[in-house]
């Protein structure tokens, strides 16, 4: 069947909550994807910052296949060797000591929310229930994560949200200080806002957030679902700032597309969720953890964090050139291989994305008007050049808003 025939079936059978691009993908290798009609695309979207080791990685495919034949699922009534090995690896590679595995970024933030309230409850401060997050943030679509998400358009028609959550402008430490009190359980921030428009905060913002939380006795959490696992050119996004949060949420690149999320916390939070207070059936199953362990091996063998750093600098220089040359591009921003170009107001972002795609390059939009680049971390300079050239051709005569 061709693209149209398959999409007709999807349009009859899917719920209508997505608006996918009009092609059906069936195969991938590295940074290339192919649709059912044999058309090839350069994937600089990477499944929205997920496919960290590239599509169809033979080592990852073999590890998943082998583990599927050995053991896939036992539930959390029992230990499994792959989850233990993964926790140990993550403890070695991060500042964190304790891990809880789940299945997505939203679930990881749900767990952080519950952990924050339950921690203070256990510490004799049950009145500390307030959570503070940032405007324009994105933390996921389940009710707790959605309530933390500081974008009212995603709340519309779905209220009431989870209570006692305040939102403050991002990158405004004074506003954060004014919102945090002895009633605050935790502050949750992205070290760099991804969905909000690839916004890198000013250098001392996270440091001040740490000081504000310490002064008020509140926990500081980072949502590293998009920024973690090498994406920004460091293993964890917060490493750029030198600021240590009490915990963070992870997902996306952690198993390069195999569904897995995690929270990672410091030792002082080890007892925050006593048995029975939180759980998930699939979380930490041996198959997902085997995939994540293999991803870490590939990171080491192929030096993918270093490639994200160096490739990221190369991409940054290319995006900066586009801003110099074309008035359709107003600003280049980001870190590592999480970057974007802010489009000028008169440019139609959705149409621009579509024209770039028709030219064979896949990107995504963030913040409504930022063309976002989140390629697999193995992307080469030649592939980045190819993508930049395609974007440049479109920016030279961009589609305009009506
Ligand atoms: C920072 C951040 N947190 C949470 C999420 C939600 O993750 P998931 O879609 O896996 O639930 C996302 C997804 O884009 C994200 O970027």
JSON list of C-alpha atoms in Angstrom, two decimals, residues 156-350:
[
{"chain": "A", "resi": 156, "resn": "UNK", "atom": "CA", "xyz": [-8.03, 24.18, 28.03]},
{"chain": "A", "resi": 157, "resn": "UNK", "atom": "CA", "xyz": [-11.14, 22.09, 28.60]},
{"chain": "A", "resi": 158, "resn": "UNK", "atom": "CA", "xyz": [-9.32, 19.63, 30.84]},
{"chain": "A", "resi": 159, "resn": "UNK", "atom": "CA", "xyz": [-9.65, 21.30, 34.24]},
{"chain": "A", "resi": 160, "resn": "UNK", "atom": "CA", "xyz": [-9.54, 21.32, 37.10]},
{"chain": "A", "resi": 161, "resn": "UNK", "atom": "CA", "xyz": [-5.79, 20.86, 37.21]},
{"chain": "A", "resi": 162, "resn": "UNK", "atom": "CA", "xyz": [-3.97, 19.32, 40.18]},
{"chain": "A", "resi": 163, "resn": "UNK", "atom": "CA", "xyz": [-4.05, 21.93, 42.94]},
{"chain": "A", "resi": 164, "resn": "UNK", "atom": "CA", "xyz": [-1.40, 24.05, 44.63]},
{"chain": "A", "resi": 165, "resn": "UNK", "atom": "CA", "xyz": [0.86, 24.54, 41.62]},
{"chain": "A", "resi": 166, "resn": "UNK", "atom": "CA", "xyz": [2.23, 28.01, 40.85]},
{"chain": "A", "resi": 167, "resn": "UNK", "atom": "CA", "xyz": [3.84, 29.10, 37.59]},
{"chain": "A", "resi": 168, "resn": "UNK", "atom": "CA", "xyz": [6.43, 31.86, 37.38]},
{"chain": "A", "resi": 169, "resn": "UNK", "atom": "CA", "xyz": [8.16, 33.41, 34.36]},
{"chain": "A", "resi": 170, "resn": "UNK", "atom": "CA", "xyz": [11.17, 31.33, 33.26]},
{"chain": "A", "resi": 171, "resn": "UNK", "atom": "CA", "xyz": [14.62, 32.84, 33.71]},
{"chain": "A", "resi": 172, "resn": "UNK", "atom": "CA", "xyz": [13.36, 35.31, 36.30]},
{"chain": "A", "resi": 173, "resn": "UNK", "atom": "CA", "xyz": [14.97, 34.47, 39.64]},
{"chain": "A", "resi": 174, "resn": "UNK", "atom": "CA", "xyz": [13.22, 37.35, 41.44]},
{"chain": "A", "resi": 175, "resn": "UNK", "atom": "CA", "xyz": [9.82, 35.99, 40.43]},
{"chain": "A", "resi": 176, "resn": "UNK", "atom": "CA", "xyz": [10.88, 32.54, 41.61]},
{"chain": "A", "resi": 177, "resn": "UNK", "atom": "CA", "xyz": [12.04, 33.93, 44.94]},
{"chain": "A", "resi": 178, "resn": "UNK", "atom": "CA", "xyz": [8.70, 35.70, 45.43]},
{"chain": "A", "resi": 179, "resn": "UNK", "atom": "CA", "xyz": [6.75, 32.48, 44.76]},
{"chain": "A", "resi": 180, "resn": "UNK", "atom": "CA", "xyz": [8.77, 30.09, 46.94]},
{"chain": "A", "resi": 181, "resn": "UNK", "atom": "CA", "xyz": [7.92, 29.91, 50.65]},
{"chain": "A", "resi": 182, "resn": "UNK", "atom": "CA", "xyz": [7.92, 27.57, 53.64]},
{"chain": "A", "resi": 183, "resn": "UNK", "atom": "CA", "xyz": [4.86, 25.96, 51.98]},
{"chain": "A", "resi": 184, "resn": "UNK", "atom": "CA", "xyz": [6.82, 24.97, 48.85]},
{"chain": "A", "resi": 185, "resn": "UNK", "atom": "CA", "xyz": [7.54, 21.28, 48.45]},
{"chain": "A", "resi": 186, "resn": "UNK", "atom": "CA", "xyz": [9.62, 21.59, 45.29]},
{"chain": "A", "resi": 187, "resn": "UNK", "atom": "CA", "xyz": [10.56, 23.74, 42.33]},
{"chain": "A", "resi": 188, "resn": "UNK", "atom": "CA", "xyz": [10.65, 21.99, 38.94]},
{"chain": "A", "resi": 189, "resn": "UNK", "atom": "CA", "xyz": [12.60, 23.58, 36.09]},
{"chain": "A", "resi": 190, "resn": "UNK", "atom": "CA", "xyz": [13.98, 22.55, 32.72]},
{"chain": "A", "resi": 191, "resn": "UNK", "atom": "CA", "xyz": [17.70, 23.44, 32.58]},
{"chain": "A", "resi": 192, "resn": "UNK", "atom": "CA", "xyz": [16.88, 24.68, 29.07]},
{"chain": "A", "resi": 193, "resn": "UNK", "atom": "CA", "xyz": [13.27, 24.94, 27.91]},
{"chain": "A", "resi": 194, "resn": "UNK", "atom": "CA", "xyz": [12.84, 22.59, 24.96]},
{"chain": "A", "resi": 195, "resn": "UNK", "atom": "CA", "xyz": [9.19, 22.62, 23.92]},
{"chain": "A", "resi": 196, "resn": "UNK", "atom": "CA", "xyz": [8.91, 26.20, 25.15]},
{"chain": "A", "resi": 197, "resn": "UNK", "atom": "CA", "xyz": [11.12, 27.35, 22.27]},
{"chain": "A", "resi": 198, "resn": "UNK", "atom": "CA", "xyz": [14.69, 26.10, 22.96]},
{"chain": "A", "resi": 199, "resn": "UNK", "atom": "CA", "xyz": [15.29, 28.80, 25.57]},
{"chain": "A", "resi": 200, "resn": "UNK", "atom": "CA", "xyz": [18.63, 28.78, 27.38]},
{"chain": "A", "resi": 201, "resn": "UNK", "atom": "CA", "xyz": [18.38, 30.68, 30.68]},
{"chain": "A", "resi": 202, "resn": "UNK", "atom": "CA", "xyz": [20.90, 33.29, 31.77]},
{"chain": "A", "resi": 203, "resn": "UNK", "atom": "CA", "xyz": [24.04, 31.82, 33.35]},
{"chain": "A", "resi": 204, "resn": "UNK", "atom": "CA", "xyz": [23.15, 32.42, 37.01]},
{"chain": "A", "resi": 205, "resn": "UNK", "atom": "CA", "xyz": [19.43, 31.50, 36.88]},
{"chain": "A", "resi": 206, "resn": "UNK", "atom": "CA", "xyz": [19.77, 27.87, 37.97]},
{"chain": "A", "resi": 207, "resn": "UNK", "atom": "CA", "xyz": [22.33, 28.81, 40.62]},
{"chain": "A", "resi": 208, "resn": "UNK", "atom": "CA", "xyz": [19.92, 31.32, 42.11]},
{"chain": "A", "resi": 209, "resn": "UNK", "atom": "CA", "xyz": [17.11, 28.76, 41.94]},
{"chain": "A", "resi": 210, "resn": "UNK", "atom": "CA", "xyz": [19.29, 26.44, 44.02]},
{"chain": "A", "resi": 211, "resn": "UNK", "atom": "CA", "xyz": [19.93, 29.15, 46.60]},
{"chain": "A", "resi": 212, "resn": "UNK", "atom": "CA", "xyz": [16.24, 30.12, 46.76]},
{"chain": "A", "resi": 213, "resn": "UNK", "atom": "CA", "xyz": [15.20, 26.50, 47.36]},
{"chain": "A", "resi": 214, "resn": "UNK", "atom": "CA", "xyz": [17.90, 25.99, 49.99]},
{"chain": "A", "resi": 215, "resn": "UNK", "atom": "CA", "xyz": [16.84, 29.13, 51.86]},
{"chain": "A", "resi": 216, "resn": "UNK", "atom": "CA", "xyz": [13.18, 28.03, 51.89]},
{"chain": "A", "resi": 217, "resn": "UNK", "atom": "CA", "xyz": [13.82, 24.33, 52.59]},
{"chain": "A", "resi": 218, "resn": "UNK", "atom": "CA", "xyz": [12.25, 23.34, 49.26]},
{"chain": "A", "resi": 219, "resn": "UNK", "atom": "CA", "xyz": [13.52, 20.65, 46.90]},
{"chain": "A", "resi": 220, "resn": "UNK", "atom": "CA", "xyz": [14.93, 21.60, 43.51]},
{"chain": "A", "resi": 221, "resn": "UNK", "atom": "CA", "xyz": [14.15, 19.26, 40.62]},
{"chain": "A", "resi": 222, "resn": "UNK", "atom": "CA", "xyz": [15.17, 19.50, 36.98]},
{"chain": "A", "resi": 223, "resn": "UNK", "atom": "CA", "xyz": [13.13, 18.06, 34.17]},
{"chain": "A", "resi": 224, "resn": "UNK", "atom": "CA", "xyz": [15.90, 16.56, 32.01]},
{"chain": "A", "resi": 225, "resn": "UNK", "atom": "CA", "xyz": [13.56, 14.54, 29.82]},
{"chain": "A", "resi": 226, "resn": "UNK", "atom": "CA", "xyz": [14.73, 16.49, 26.78]},
{"chain": "A", "resi": 227, "resn": "UNK", "atom": "CA", "xyz": [18.11, 17.82, 27.97]},
{"chain": "A", "resi": 228, "resn": "UNK", "atom": "CA", "xyz": [19.47, 14.64, 29.60]},
{"chain": "A", "resi": 229, "resn": "UNK", "atom": "CA", "xyz": [21.49, 11.80, 28.17]},
{"chain": "A", "resi": 230, "resn": "UNK", "atom": "CA", "xyz": [24.01, 13.70, 26.10]},
{"chain": "A", "resi": 231, "resn": "UNK", "atom": "CA", "xyz": [21.55, 15.87, 24.16]},
{"chain": "A", "resi": 232, "resn": "UNK", "atom": "CA", "xyz": [23.14, 19.18, 25.22]},
{"chain": "A", "resi": 233, "resn": "UNK", "atom": "CA", "xyz": [26.74, 17.99, 24.82]},
{"chain": "A", "resi": 234, "resn": "UNK", "atom": "CA", "xyz": [27.10, 16.92, 28.47]},
{"chain": "A", "resi": 235, "resn": "UNK", "atom": "CA", "xyz": [25.72, 13.71, 29.89]},
{"chain": "A", "resi": 236, "resn": "UNK", "atom": "CA", "xyz": [23.19, 15.74, 31.89]},
{"chain": "A", "resi": 237, "resn": "UNK", "atom": "CA", "xyz": [22.00, 19.20, 30.90]},
{"chain": "A", "resi": 238, "resn": "UNK", "atom": "CA", "xyz": [22.51, 20.61, 34.39]},
{"chain": "A", "resi": 239, "resn": "UNK", "atom": "CA", "xyz": [26.26, 19.95, 34.14]},
{"chain": "A", "resi": 240, "resn": "UNK", "atom": "CA", "xyz": [26.61, 23.15, 32.07]},
{"chain": "A", "resi": 241, "resn": "UNK", "atom": "CA", "xyz": [25.54, 25.18, 35.10]},
{"chain": "A", "resi": 242, "resn": "UNK", "atom": "CA", "xyz": [27.39, 23.26, 37.80]},
{"chain": "A", "resi": 243, "resn": "UNK", "atom": "CA", "xyz": [24.16, 23.34, 39.82]},
{"chain": "A", "resi": 244, "resn": "UNK", "atom": "CA", "xyz": [23.16, 20.11, 41.53]},
{"chain": "A", "resi": 245, "resn": "UNK", "atom": "CA", "xyz": [19.41, 19.52, 41.80]},
{"chain": "A", "resi": 246, "resn": "UNK", "atom": "CA", "xyz": [17.97, 17.13, 44.39]},
{"chain": "A", "resi": 247, "resn": "UNK", "atom": "CA", "xyz": [16.50, 15.03, 41.63]},
{"chain": "A", "resi": 248, "resn": "UNK", "atom": "CA", "xyz": [15.59, 14.95, 37.99]},
{"chain": "A", "resi": 249, "resn": "UNK", "atom": "CA", "xyz": [13.24, 13.37, 35.47]},
{"chain": "A", "resi": 250, "resn": "UNK", "atom": "CA", "xyz": [14.61, 11.45, 32.49]},
{"chain": "A", "resi": 251, "resn": "UNK", "atom": "CA", "xyz": [13.11, 9.74, 29.43]},
{"chain": "A", "resi": 252, "resn": "UNK", "atom": "CA", "xyz": [13.43, 10.37, 25.65]},
{"chain": "A", "resi": 253, "resn": "UNK", "atom": "CA", "xyz": [17.05, 9.46, 24.73]},
{"chain": "A", "resi": 254, "resn": "UNK", "atom": "CA", "xyz": [17.58, 7.08, 27.65]},
{"chain": "A", "resi": 255, "resn": "UNK", "atom": "CA", "xyz": [16.82, 3.98, 25.56]},
{"chain": "A", "resi": 256, "resn": "UNK", "atom": "CA", "xyz": [16.92, 5.62, 22.10]},
{"chain": "A", "resi": 257, "resn": "UNK", "atom": "CA", "xyz": [13.26, 4.95, 21.38]},
{"chain": "A", "resi": 258, "resn": "UNK", "atom": "CA", "xyz": [12.49, 1.96, 23.54]},
{"chain": "A", "resi": 259, "resn": "UNK", "atom": "CA", "xyz": [9.93, 3.33, 26.05]},
{"chain": "A", "resi": 260, "resn": "UNK", "atom": "CA", "xyz": [11.65, 4.05, 29.37]},
{"chain": "A", "resi": 261, "resn": "UNK", "atom": "CA", "xyz": [11.59, 6.91, 31.85]},
{"chain": "A", "resi": 262, "resn": "UNK", "atom": "CA", "xyz": [13.30, 7.40, 35.18]},
{"chain": "A", "resi": 263, "resn": "UNK", "atom": "CA", "xyz": [13.68, 9.65, 38.13]},
{"chain": "A", "resi": 264, "resn": "UNK", "atom": "CA", "xyz": [17.12, 10.06, 39.62]},
{"chain": "A", "resi": 265, "resn": "UNK", "atom": "CA", "xyz": [17.48, 11.52, 43.11]},
{"chain": "A", "resi": 266, "resn": "UNK", "atom": "CA", "xyz": [20.04, 12.17, 45.82]},
{"chain": "A", "resi": 267, "resn": "UNK", "atom": "CA", "xyz": [20.47, 9.83, 48.76]},
{"chain": "A", "resi": 268, "resn": "UNK", "atom": "CA", "xyz": [18.56, 12.10, 51.14]},
{"chain": "A", "resi": 269, "resn": "UNK", "atom": "CA", "xyz": [15.38, 11.22, 49.18]},
{"chain": "A", "resi": 270, "resn": "UNK", "atom": "CA", "xyz": [15.95, 7.46, 49.30]},
{"chain": "A", "resi": 271, "resn": "UNK", "atom": "CA", "xyz": [13.07, 6.88, 51.73]},
{"chain": "A", "resi": 272, "resn": "UNK", "atom": "CA", "xyz": [10.70, 9.52, 50.36]},
{"chain": "A", "resi": 273, "resn": "UNK", "atom": "CA", "xyz": [8.32, 7.03, 48.74]},
{"chain": "A", "resi": 274, "resn": "UNK", "atom": "CA", "xyz": [7.78, 4.14, 51.17]},
{"chain": "A", "resi": 275, "resn": "UNK", "atom": "CA", "xyz": [6.49, 0.81, 49.78]},
{"chain": "A", "resi": 276, "resn": "UNK", "atom": "CA", "xyz": [2.97, 1.17, 48.46]},
{"chain": "A", "resi": 277, "resn": "UNK", "atom": "CA", "xyz": [3.09, 4.92, 47.78]},
{"chain": "A", "resi": 278, "resn": "UNK", "atom": "CA", "xyz": [4.12, 4.66, 44.13]},
{"chain": "A", "resi": 279, "resn": "UNK", "atom": "CA", "xyz": [4.48, 1.92, 41.51]},
{"chain": "A", "resi": 280, "resn": "UNK", "atom": "CA", "xyz": [4.17, 0.99, 37.85]},
{"chain": "A", "resi": 281, "resn": "UNK", "atom": "CA", "xyz": [3.67, -2.44, 36.32]},
{"chain": "A", "resi": 282, "resn": "UNK", "atom": "CA", "xyz": [6.04, -2.11, 33.36]},
{"chain": "A", "resi": 283, "resn": "UNK", "atom": "CA", "xyz": [8.60, 0.30, 34.81]},
{"chain": "A", "resi": 284, "resn": "UNK", "atom": "CA", "xyz": [12.14, -1.07, 34.95]},
{"chain": "A", "resi": 285, "resn": "UNK", "atom": "CA", "xyz": [11.33, -4.22, 33.05]},
{"chain": "A", "resi": 286, "resn": "UNK", "atom": "CA", "xyz": [14.39, -6.18, 31.88]},
{"chain": "A", "resi": 287, "resn": "UNK", "atom": "CA", "xyz": [13.77, -5.49, 28.19]},
{"chain": "A", "resi": 288, "resn": "UNK", "atom": "CA", "xyz": [13.68, -1.69, 28.50]},
{"chain": "A", "resi": 289, "resn": "UNK", "atom": "CA", "xyz": [16.64, -1.73, 30.89]},
{"chain": "A", "resi": 290, "resn": "UNK", "atom": "CA", "xyz": [18.68, -3.96, 28.55]},
{"chain": "A", "resi": 291, "resn": "UNK", "atom": "CA", "xyz": [18.02, -1.45, 25.77]},
{"chain": "A", "resi": 292, "resn": "UNK", "atom": "CA", "xyz": [19.15, 1.42, 28.03]},
{"chain": "A", "resi": 293, "resn": "UNK", "atom": "CA", "xyz": [22.31, -0.46, 29.08]},
{"chain": "A", "resi": 294, "resn": "UNK", "atom": "CA", "xyz": [23.16, -1.06, 25.44]},
{"chain": "A", "resi": 295, "resn": "UNK", "atom": "CA", "xyz": [22.58, 2.63, 24.66]},
{"chain": "A", "resi": 296, "resn": "UNK", "atom": "CA", "xyz": [25.19, 3.53, 27.31]},
{"chain": "A", "resi": 297, "resn": "UNK", "atom": "CA", "xyz": [27.69, 1.10, 25.76]},
{"chain": "A", "resi": 298, "resn": "UNK", "atom": "CA", "xyz": [27.10, 2.68, 22.36]},
{"chain": "A", "resi": 299, "resn": "UNK", "atom": "CA", "xyz": [27.53, 6.15, 23.91]},
{"chain": "A", "resi": 300, "resn": "UNK", "atom": "CA", "xyz": [30.98, 5.09, 25.11]},
{"chain": "A", "resi": 301, "resn": "UNK", "atom": "CA", "xyz": [32.06, 3.23, 21.97]},
{"chain": "A", "resi": 302, "resn": "UNK", "atom": "CA", "xyz": [30.94, 5.96, 19.58]},
{"chain": "A", "resi": 303, "resn": "UNK", "atom": "CA", "xyz": [31.69, 8.92, 21.87]},
{"chain": "A", "resi": 304, "resn": "UNK", "atom": "CA", "xyz": [28.21, 10.27, 21.33]},
{"chain": "A", "resi": 305, "resn": "UNK", "atom": "CA", "xyz": [28.25, 12.85, 24.11]},
{"chain": "A", "resi": 306, "resn": "UNK", "atom": "CA", "xyz": [31.42, 14.32, 22.61]},
{"chain": "A", "resi": 307, "resn": "UNK", "atom": "CA", "xyz": [29.81, 14.24, 19.18]},
{"chain": "A", "resi": 308, "resn": "UNK", "atom": "CA", "xyz": [26.80, 16.08, 20.57]},
{"chain": "A", "resi": 309, "resn": "UNK", "atom": "CA", "xyz": [29.15, 18.75, 21.92]},
{"chain": "A", "resi": 310, "resn": "UNK", "atom": "CA", "xyz": [31.31, 19.12, 18.81]},
{"chain": "A", "resi": 311, "resn": "UNK", "atom": "CA", "xyz": [28.53, 18.50, 16.29]},
{"chain": "A", "resi": 312, "resn": "UNK", "atom": "CA", "xyz": [26.46, 20.93, 18.33]},
{"chain": "A", "resi": 313, "resn": "UNK", "atom": "CA", "xyz": [29.07, 23.66, 17.95]},
{"chain": "A", "resi": 314, "resn": "UNK", "atom": "CA", "xyz": [29.22, 22.97, 14.23]},
{"chain": "A", "resi": 315, "resn": "UNK", "atom": "CA", "xyz": [25.42, 23.18, 13.99]},
{"chain": "A", "resi": 316, "resn": "UNK", "atom": "CA", "xyz": [25.41, 26.38, 16.07]},
{"chain": "A", "resi": 317, "resn": "UNK", "atom": "CA", "xyz": [27.86, 28.03, 13.66]},
{"chain": "A", "resi": 318, "resn": "UNK", "atom": "CA", "xyz": [25.70, 26.95, 10.70]},
{"chain": "A", "resi": 319, "resn": "UNK", "atom": "CA", "xyz": [22.52, 28.30, 12.29]},
{"chain": "A", "resi": 320, "resn": "UNK", "atom": "CA", "xyz": [24.26, 31.55, 13.16]},
{"chain": "A", "resi": 321, "resn": "UNK", "atom": "CA", "xyz": [25.23, 31.93, 9.48]},
{"chain": "A", "resi": 322, "resn": "UNK", "atom": "CA", "xyz": [21.59, 31.49, 8.48]},
{"chain": "A", "resi": 323, "resn": "UNK", "atom": "CA", "xyz": [20.61, 34.26, 10.90]},
{"chain": "A", "resi": 324, "resn": "UNK", "atom": "CA", "xyz": [23.30, 36.56, 9.42]},
{"chain": "A", "resi": 325, "resn": "UNK", "atom": "CA", "xyz": [22.18, 35.87, 5.85]},
{"chain": "A", "resi": 326, "resn": "UNK", "atom": "CA", "xyz": [18.38, 35.69, 6.03]},
{"chain": "A", "resi": 327, "resn": "UNK", "atom": "CA", "xyz": [15.99, 38.05, 7.73]},
{"chain": "A", "resi": 328, "resn": "UNK", "atom": "CA", "xyz": [13.48, 35.20, 7.99]},
{"chain": "A", "resi": 329, "resn": "UNK", "atom": "CA", "xyz": [15.76, 33.79, 10.74]},
{"chain": "A", "resi": 330, "resn": "UNK", "atom": "CA", "xyz": [15.94, 36.06, 13.78]},
{"chain": "A", "resi": 331, "resn": "UNK", "atom": "CA", "xyz": [18.00, 34.18, 16.33]},
{"chain": "A", "resi": 332, "resn": "UNK", "atom": "CA", "xyz": [19.95, 30.92, 16.72]},
{"chain": "A", "resi": 333, "resn": "UNK", "atom": "CA", "xyz": [19.86, 29.30, 20.13]},
{"chain": "A", "resi": 334, "resn": "UNK", "atom": "CA", "xyz": [20.34, 26.09, 22.09]},
{"chain": "A", "resi": 335, "resn": "UNK", "atom": "CA", "xyz": [23.02, 23.79, 23.45]},
{"chain": "A", "resi": 336, "resn": "UNK", "atom": "CA", "xyz": [24.68, 20.70, 21.98]},
{"chain": "A", "resi": 337, "resn": "UNK", "atom": "CA", "xyz": [22.34, 19.00, 19.54]},
{"chain": "A", "resi": 338, "resn": "UNK", "atom": "CA", "xyz": [19.24, 20.70, 20.94]},
{"chain": "A", "resi": 339, "resn": "UNK", "atom": "CA", "xyz": [19.07, 23.85, 18.85]},
{"chain": "A", "resi": 340, "resn": "UNK", "atom": "CA", "xyz": [16.67, 26.08, 17.05]},
{"chain": "A", "resi": 341, "resn": "UNK", "atom": "CA", "xyz": [16.19, 29.13, 14.89]},
{"chain": "A", "resi": 342, "resn": "UNK", "atom": "CA", "xyz": [13.60, 31.68, 15.90]},
{"chain": "A", "resi": 343, "resn": "UNK", "atom": "CA", "xyz": [11.63, 32.60, 12.77]},
{"chain": "A", "resi": 344, "resn": "UNK", "atom": "CA", "xyz": [10.67, 36.18, 12.00]},
{"chain": "A", "resi": 345, "resn": "UNK", "atom": "CA", "xyz": [7.06, 37.13, 12.84]},
{"chain": "A", "resi": 346, "resn": "UNK", "atom": "CA", "xyz": [5.96, 37.31, 9.21]},
{"chain": "A", "resi": 347, "resn": "UNK", "atom": "CA", "xyz": [7.15, 33.74, 8.46]},
{"chain": "A", "resi": 348, "resn": "UNK", "atom": "CA", "xyz": [4.61, 30.89, 8.68]},
{"chain": "A", "resi": 349, "resn": "UNK", "atom": "CA", "xyz": [6.31, 28.27, 10.93]},
{"chain": "A", "resi": 350, "resn": "UNK", "atom": "CA", "xyz": [4.05, 25.32, 10.04]}
]
